[in-house]
Tab-separated table of C-alpha atoms in Angstrom:
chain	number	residue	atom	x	y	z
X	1	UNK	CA	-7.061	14.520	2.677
X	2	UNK	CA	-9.875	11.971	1.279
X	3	UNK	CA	-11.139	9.313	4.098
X	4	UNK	CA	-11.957	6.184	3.173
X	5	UNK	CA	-14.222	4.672	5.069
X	6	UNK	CA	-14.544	1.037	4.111
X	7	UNK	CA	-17.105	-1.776	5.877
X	8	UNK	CA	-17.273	-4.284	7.129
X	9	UNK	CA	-14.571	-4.275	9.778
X	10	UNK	CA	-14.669	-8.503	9.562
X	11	UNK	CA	-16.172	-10.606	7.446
X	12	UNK	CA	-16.546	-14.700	8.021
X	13	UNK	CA	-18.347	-16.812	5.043
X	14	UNK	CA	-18.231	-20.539	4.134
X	15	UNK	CA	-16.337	-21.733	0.935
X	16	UNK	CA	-17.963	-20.883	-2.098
X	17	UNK	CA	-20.060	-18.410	-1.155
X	18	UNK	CA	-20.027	-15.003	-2.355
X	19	UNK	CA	-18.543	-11.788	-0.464
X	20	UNK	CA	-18.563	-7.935	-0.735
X	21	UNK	CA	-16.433	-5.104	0.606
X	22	UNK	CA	-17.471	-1.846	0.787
X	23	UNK	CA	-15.680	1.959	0.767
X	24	UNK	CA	-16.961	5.468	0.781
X	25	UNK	CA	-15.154	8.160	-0.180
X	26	UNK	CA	-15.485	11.658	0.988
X	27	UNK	CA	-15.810	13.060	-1.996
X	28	UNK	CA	-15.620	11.876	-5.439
X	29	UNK	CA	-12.849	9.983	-6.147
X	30	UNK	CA	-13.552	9.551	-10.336
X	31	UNK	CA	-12.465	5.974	-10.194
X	32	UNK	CA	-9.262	6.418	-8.601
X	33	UNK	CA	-9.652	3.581	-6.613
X	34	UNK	CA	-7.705	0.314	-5.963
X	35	UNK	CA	-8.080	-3.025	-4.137
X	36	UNK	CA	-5.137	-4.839	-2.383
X	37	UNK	CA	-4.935	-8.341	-0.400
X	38	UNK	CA	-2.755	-8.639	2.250
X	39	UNK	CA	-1.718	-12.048	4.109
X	40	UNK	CA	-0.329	-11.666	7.744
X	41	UNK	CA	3.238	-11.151	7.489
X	42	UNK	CA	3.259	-10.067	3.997
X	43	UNK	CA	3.044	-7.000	1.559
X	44	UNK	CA	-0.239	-6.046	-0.050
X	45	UNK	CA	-1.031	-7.433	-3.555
X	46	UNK	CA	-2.772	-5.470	-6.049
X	47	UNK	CA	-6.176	-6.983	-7.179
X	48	UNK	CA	-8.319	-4.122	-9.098
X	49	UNK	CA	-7.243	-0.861	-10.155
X	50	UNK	CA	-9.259	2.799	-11.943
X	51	UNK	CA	-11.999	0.383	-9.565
X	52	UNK	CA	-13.052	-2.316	-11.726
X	53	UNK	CA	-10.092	-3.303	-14.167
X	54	UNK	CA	-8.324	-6.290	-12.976
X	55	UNK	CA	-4.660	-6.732	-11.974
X	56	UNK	CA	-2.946	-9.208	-14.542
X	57	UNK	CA	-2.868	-12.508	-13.084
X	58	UNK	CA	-5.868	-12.016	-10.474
X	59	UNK	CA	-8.440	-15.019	-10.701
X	60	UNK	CA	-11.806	-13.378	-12.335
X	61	UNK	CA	-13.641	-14.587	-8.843
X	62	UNK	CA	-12.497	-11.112	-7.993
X	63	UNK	CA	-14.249	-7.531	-9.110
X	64	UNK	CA	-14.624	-4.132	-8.695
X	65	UNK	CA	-17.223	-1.626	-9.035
X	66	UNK	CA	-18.720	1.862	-7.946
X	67	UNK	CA	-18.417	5.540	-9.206
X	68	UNK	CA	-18.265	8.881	-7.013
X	69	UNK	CA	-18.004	8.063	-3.789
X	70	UNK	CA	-19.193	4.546	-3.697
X	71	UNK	CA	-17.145	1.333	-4.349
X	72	UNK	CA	-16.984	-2.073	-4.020
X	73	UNK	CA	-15.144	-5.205	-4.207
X	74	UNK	CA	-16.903	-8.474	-4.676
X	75	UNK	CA	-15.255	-12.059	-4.009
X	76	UNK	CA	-17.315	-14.959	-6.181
X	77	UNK	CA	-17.167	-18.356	-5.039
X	78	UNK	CA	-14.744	-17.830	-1.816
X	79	UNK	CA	-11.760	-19.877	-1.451
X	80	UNK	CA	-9.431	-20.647	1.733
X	81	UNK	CA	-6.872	-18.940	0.270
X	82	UNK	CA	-8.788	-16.163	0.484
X	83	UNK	CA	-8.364	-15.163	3.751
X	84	UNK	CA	-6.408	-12.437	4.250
X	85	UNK	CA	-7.314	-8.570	5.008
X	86	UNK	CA	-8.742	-6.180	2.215
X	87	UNK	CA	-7.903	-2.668	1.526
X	88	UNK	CA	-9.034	0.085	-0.673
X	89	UNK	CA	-7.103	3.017	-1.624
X	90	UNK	CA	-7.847	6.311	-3.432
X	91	UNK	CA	-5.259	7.734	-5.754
X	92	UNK	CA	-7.898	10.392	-7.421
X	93	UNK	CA	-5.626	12.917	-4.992
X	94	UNK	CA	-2.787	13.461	-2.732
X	95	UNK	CA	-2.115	11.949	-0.617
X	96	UNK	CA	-3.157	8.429	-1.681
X	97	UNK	CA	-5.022	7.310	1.478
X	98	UNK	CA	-6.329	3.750	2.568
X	99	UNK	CA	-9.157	2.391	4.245
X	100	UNK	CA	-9.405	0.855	7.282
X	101	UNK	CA	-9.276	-2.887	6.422
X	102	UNK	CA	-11.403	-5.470	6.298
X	103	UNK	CA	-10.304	-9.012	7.857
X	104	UNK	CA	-11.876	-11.805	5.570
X	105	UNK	CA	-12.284	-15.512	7.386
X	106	UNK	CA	-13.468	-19.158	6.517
X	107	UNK	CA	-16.459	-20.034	8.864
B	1	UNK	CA	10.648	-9.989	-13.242
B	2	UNK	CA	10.497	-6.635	-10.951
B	3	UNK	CA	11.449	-7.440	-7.878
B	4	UNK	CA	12.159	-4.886	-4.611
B	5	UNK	CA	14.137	-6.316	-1.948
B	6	UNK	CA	13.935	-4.652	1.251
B	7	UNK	CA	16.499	-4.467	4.142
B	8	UNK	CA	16.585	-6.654	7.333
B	9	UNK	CA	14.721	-5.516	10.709
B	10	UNK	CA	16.014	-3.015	12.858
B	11	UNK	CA	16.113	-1.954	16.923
B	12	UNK	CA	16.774	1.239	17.387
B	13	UNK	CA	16.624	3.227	20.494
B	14	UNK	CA	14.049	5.965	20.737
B	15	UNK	CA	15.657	9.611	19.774
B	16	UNK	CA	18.140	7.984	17.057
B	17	UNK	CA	17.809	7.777	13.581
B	18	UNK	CA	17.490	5.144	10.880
B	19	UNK	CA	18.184	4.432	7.094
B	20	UNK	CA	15.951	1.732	5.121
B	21	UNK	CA	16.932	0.545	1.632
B	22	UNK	CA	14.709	-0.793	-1.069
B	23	UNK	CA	16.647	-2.405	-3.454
B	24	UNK	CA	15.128	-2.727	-6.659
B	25	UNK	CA	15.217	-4.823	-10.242
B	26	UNK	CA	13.362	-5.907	-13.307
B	27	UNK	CA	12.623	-2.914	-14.650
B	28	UNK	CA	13.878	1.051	-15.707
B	29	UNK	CA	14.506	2.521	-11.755
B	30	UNK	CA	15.683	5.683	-13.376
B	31	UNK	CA	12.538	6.548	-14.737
B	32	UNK	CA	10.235	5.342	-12.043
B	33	UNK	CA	8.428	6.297	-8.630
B	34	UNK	CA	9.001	4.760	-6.028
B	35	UNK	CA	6.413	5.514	-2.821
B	36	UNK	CA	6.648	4.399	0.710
B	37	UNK	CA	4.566	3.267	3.296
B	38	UNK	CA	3.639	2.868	7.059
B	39	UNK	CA	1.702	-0.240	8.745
B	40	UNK	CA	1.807	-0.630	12.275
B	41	UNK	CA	0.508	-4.385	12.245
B	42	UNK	CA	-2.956	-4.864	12.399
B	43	UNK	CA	-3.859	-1.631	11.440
B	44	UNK	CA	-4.272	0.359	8.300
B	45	UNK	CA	-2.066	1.842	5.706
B	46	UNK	CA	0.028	5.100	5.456
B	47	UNK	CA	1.383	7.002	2.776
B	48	UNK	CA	4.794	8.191	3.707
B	49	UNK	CA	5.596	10.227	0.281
B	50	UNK	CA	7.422	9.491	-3.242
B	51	UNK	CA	10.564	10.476	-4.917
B	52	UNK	CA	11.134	10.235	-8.937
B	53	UNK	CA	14.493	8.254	-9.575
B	54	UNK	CA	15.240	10.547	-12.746
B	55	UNK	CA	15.637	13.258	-11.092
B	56	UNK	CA	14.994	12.642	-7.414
B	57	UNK	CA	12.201	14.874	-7.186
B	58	UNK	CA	10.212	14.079	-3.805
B	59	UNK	CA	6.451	14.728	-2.622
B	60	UNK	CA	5.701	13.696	1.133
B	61	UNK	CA	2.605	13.655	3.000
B	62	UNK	CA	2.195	16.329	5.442
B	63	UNK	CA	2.123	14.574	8.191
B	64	UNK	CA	5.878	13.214	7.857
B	65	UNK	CA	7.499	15.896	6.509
B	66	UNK	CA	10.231	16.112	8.982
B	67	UNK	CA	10.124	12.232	9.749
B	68	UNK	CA	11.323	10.755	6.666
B	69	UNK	CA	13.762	11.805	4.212
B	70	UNK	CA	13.640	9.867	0.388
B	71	UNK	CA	16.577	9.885	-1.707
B	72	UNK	CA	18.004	7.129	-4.475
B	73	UNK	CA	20.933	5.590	-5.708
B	74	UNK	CA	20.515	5.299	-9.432
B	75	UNK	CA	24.215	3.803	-9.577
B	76	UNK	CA	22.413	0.431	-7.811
B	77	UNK	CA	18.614	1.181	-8.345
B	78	UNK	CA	18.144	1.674	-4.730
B	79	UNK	CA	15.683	3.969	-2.650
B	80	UNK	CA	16.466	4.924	0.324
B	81	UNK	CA	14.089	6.169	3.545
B	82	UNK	CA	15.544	7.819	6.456
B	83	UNK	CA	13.625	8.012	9.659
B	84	UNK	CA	14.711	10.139	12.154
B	85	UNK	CA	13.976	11.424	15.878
B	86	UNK	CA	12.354	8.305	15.893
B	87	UNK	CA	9.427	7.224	18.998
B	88	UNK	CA	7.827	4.994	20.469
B	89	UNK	CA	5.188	5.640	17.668
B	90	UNK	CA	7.242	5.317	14.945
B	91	UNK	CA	7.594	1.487	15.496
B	92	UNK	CA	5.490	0.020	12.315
B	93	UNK	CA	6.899	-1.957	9.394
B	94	UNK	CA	7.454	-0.029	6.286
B	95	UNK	CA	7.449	-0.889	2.757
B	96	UNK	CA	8.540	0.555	-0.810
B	97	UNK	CA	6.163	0.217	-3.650
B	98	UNK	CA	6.806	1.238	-7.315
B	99	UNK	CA	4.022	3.514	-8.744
B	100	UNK	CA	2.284	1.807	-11.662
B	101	UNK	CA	1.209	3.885	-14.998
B	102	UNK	CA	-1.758	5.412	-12.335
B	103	UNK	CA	-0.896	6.054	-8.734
B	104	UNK	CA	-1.940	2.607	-8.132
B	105	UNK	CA	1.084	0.303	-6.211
B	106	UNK	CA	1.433	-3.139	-8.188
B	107	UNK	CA	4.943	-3.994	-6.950
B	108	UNK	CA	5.594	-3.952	-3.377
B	109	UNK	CA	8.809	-4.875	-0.984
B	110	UNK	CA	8.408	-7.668	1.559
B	111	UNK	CA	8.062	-4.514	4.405
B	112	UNK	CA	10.940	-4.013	7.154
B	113	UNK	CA	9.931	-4.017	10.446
B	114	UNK	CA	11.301	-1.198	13.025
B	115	UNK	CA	10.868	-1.289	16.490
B	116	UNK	CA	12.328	1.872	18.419
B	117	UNK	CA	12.392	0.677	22.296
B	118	UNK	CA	15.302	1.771	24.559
């Protein structure tokens, strides 16, 4: 199976600023790559998908980027509703595996 | 709009089995995939495996082969997930999620929490 490993763990920033998520792959992952939010209690939303095409609906604040083995997801101009936890997934092969999560807060 | 409605909570004792429905609308269930998940909460997420409603066709993930059965119910656009010889560690919520054109998961059920605790 392809780990993700995805960093940081937790993230705290002030409102407005600007934020980025990281995930490795294990091995190249061709853009097969999403993003998801997910608020406690709820299911994950889709944000960016193929790693930098945005899901319909998604404010632009949000983007994608990376090749191979390298991607990220960057958060412009951070707003409270915002907080939530991030996760990537691979989908280049089966089994579609996840990272580990990142838990964004408001300083 | 697509919508997938999951089914309520459930206790179950450890040893016994369980069924979870995903009840789906919006869009063409017959000629969809529809994957399932694992979250125990606060940690990450697992794929469980995928079944094609045309045909019924499944794929799991090694490690619950055994664990979970898929099937459908084309009759009511439903999935269904059985769990069985359930533990301790099998308490997690667990949600369906339709496969986009990629194996990306833009629609997603509101989860269903199972705890297995005698």
């Amino acid at each position: 199976d392809i780990q993700m490993t995805q960093s940081p763990a937790s993230l705290s920033a002030s409102l407005g600023e600007t934020v980025t998520i990281e995930c490795r792959a294990s091995e190249d992952i061709y853009n097969g790559l999403a993003w998801y939010q997910q608020k406690p209690g709820k299911s994950p939303q889709l944000l960016i998908y193929n790693a930098n095409s945005l899901h319909t609906g998604v404010p632009s604040r949000f983007s994608g980027s990376g090749s191979g083995t390298q991607y990220s997801l960057k958060i412009n101009s951070l707003q409270s509703e915002d907080v939530a936890s991030y996760f990537c997934q691979q989908y280049y092969n089966y089994p579609p595996t996840f990272g580990s999560g990142t838990k964004l807060e408001i300083k | 709009q697509v919508k997938l409605q999951q089914s309520g909570a459930e206790l179950v004792k450890p040893g016994a089995s369980v069924k979870l429905s995903c009840k789906t609308s919006g869009y063409t269930f017959s000629t969809s995939y529809m994957s399932w998940f694992k979250q125990i909460p606060g940690q990450s997420i697992e794929w469980i495996g995928m079944i094609y409603a045309g045909d019924g066709g499944t794929g799991y993930n090694q490690k619950f082969k055994g664990k979970a059965t898929l099937t459908v119910d084309t009759s009511s656009s439903t999935a269904y997930m059985d769990l069985s010889s359930l533990t301790t560690e099998d308490s997690a919520v667990y949600f369906c999620a339709r496969e986009a054109v990629g194996h990306w998961f833009a629609y997603w059920g509101q989860g269903t929490l199972v705890t297995v605790s005698s």
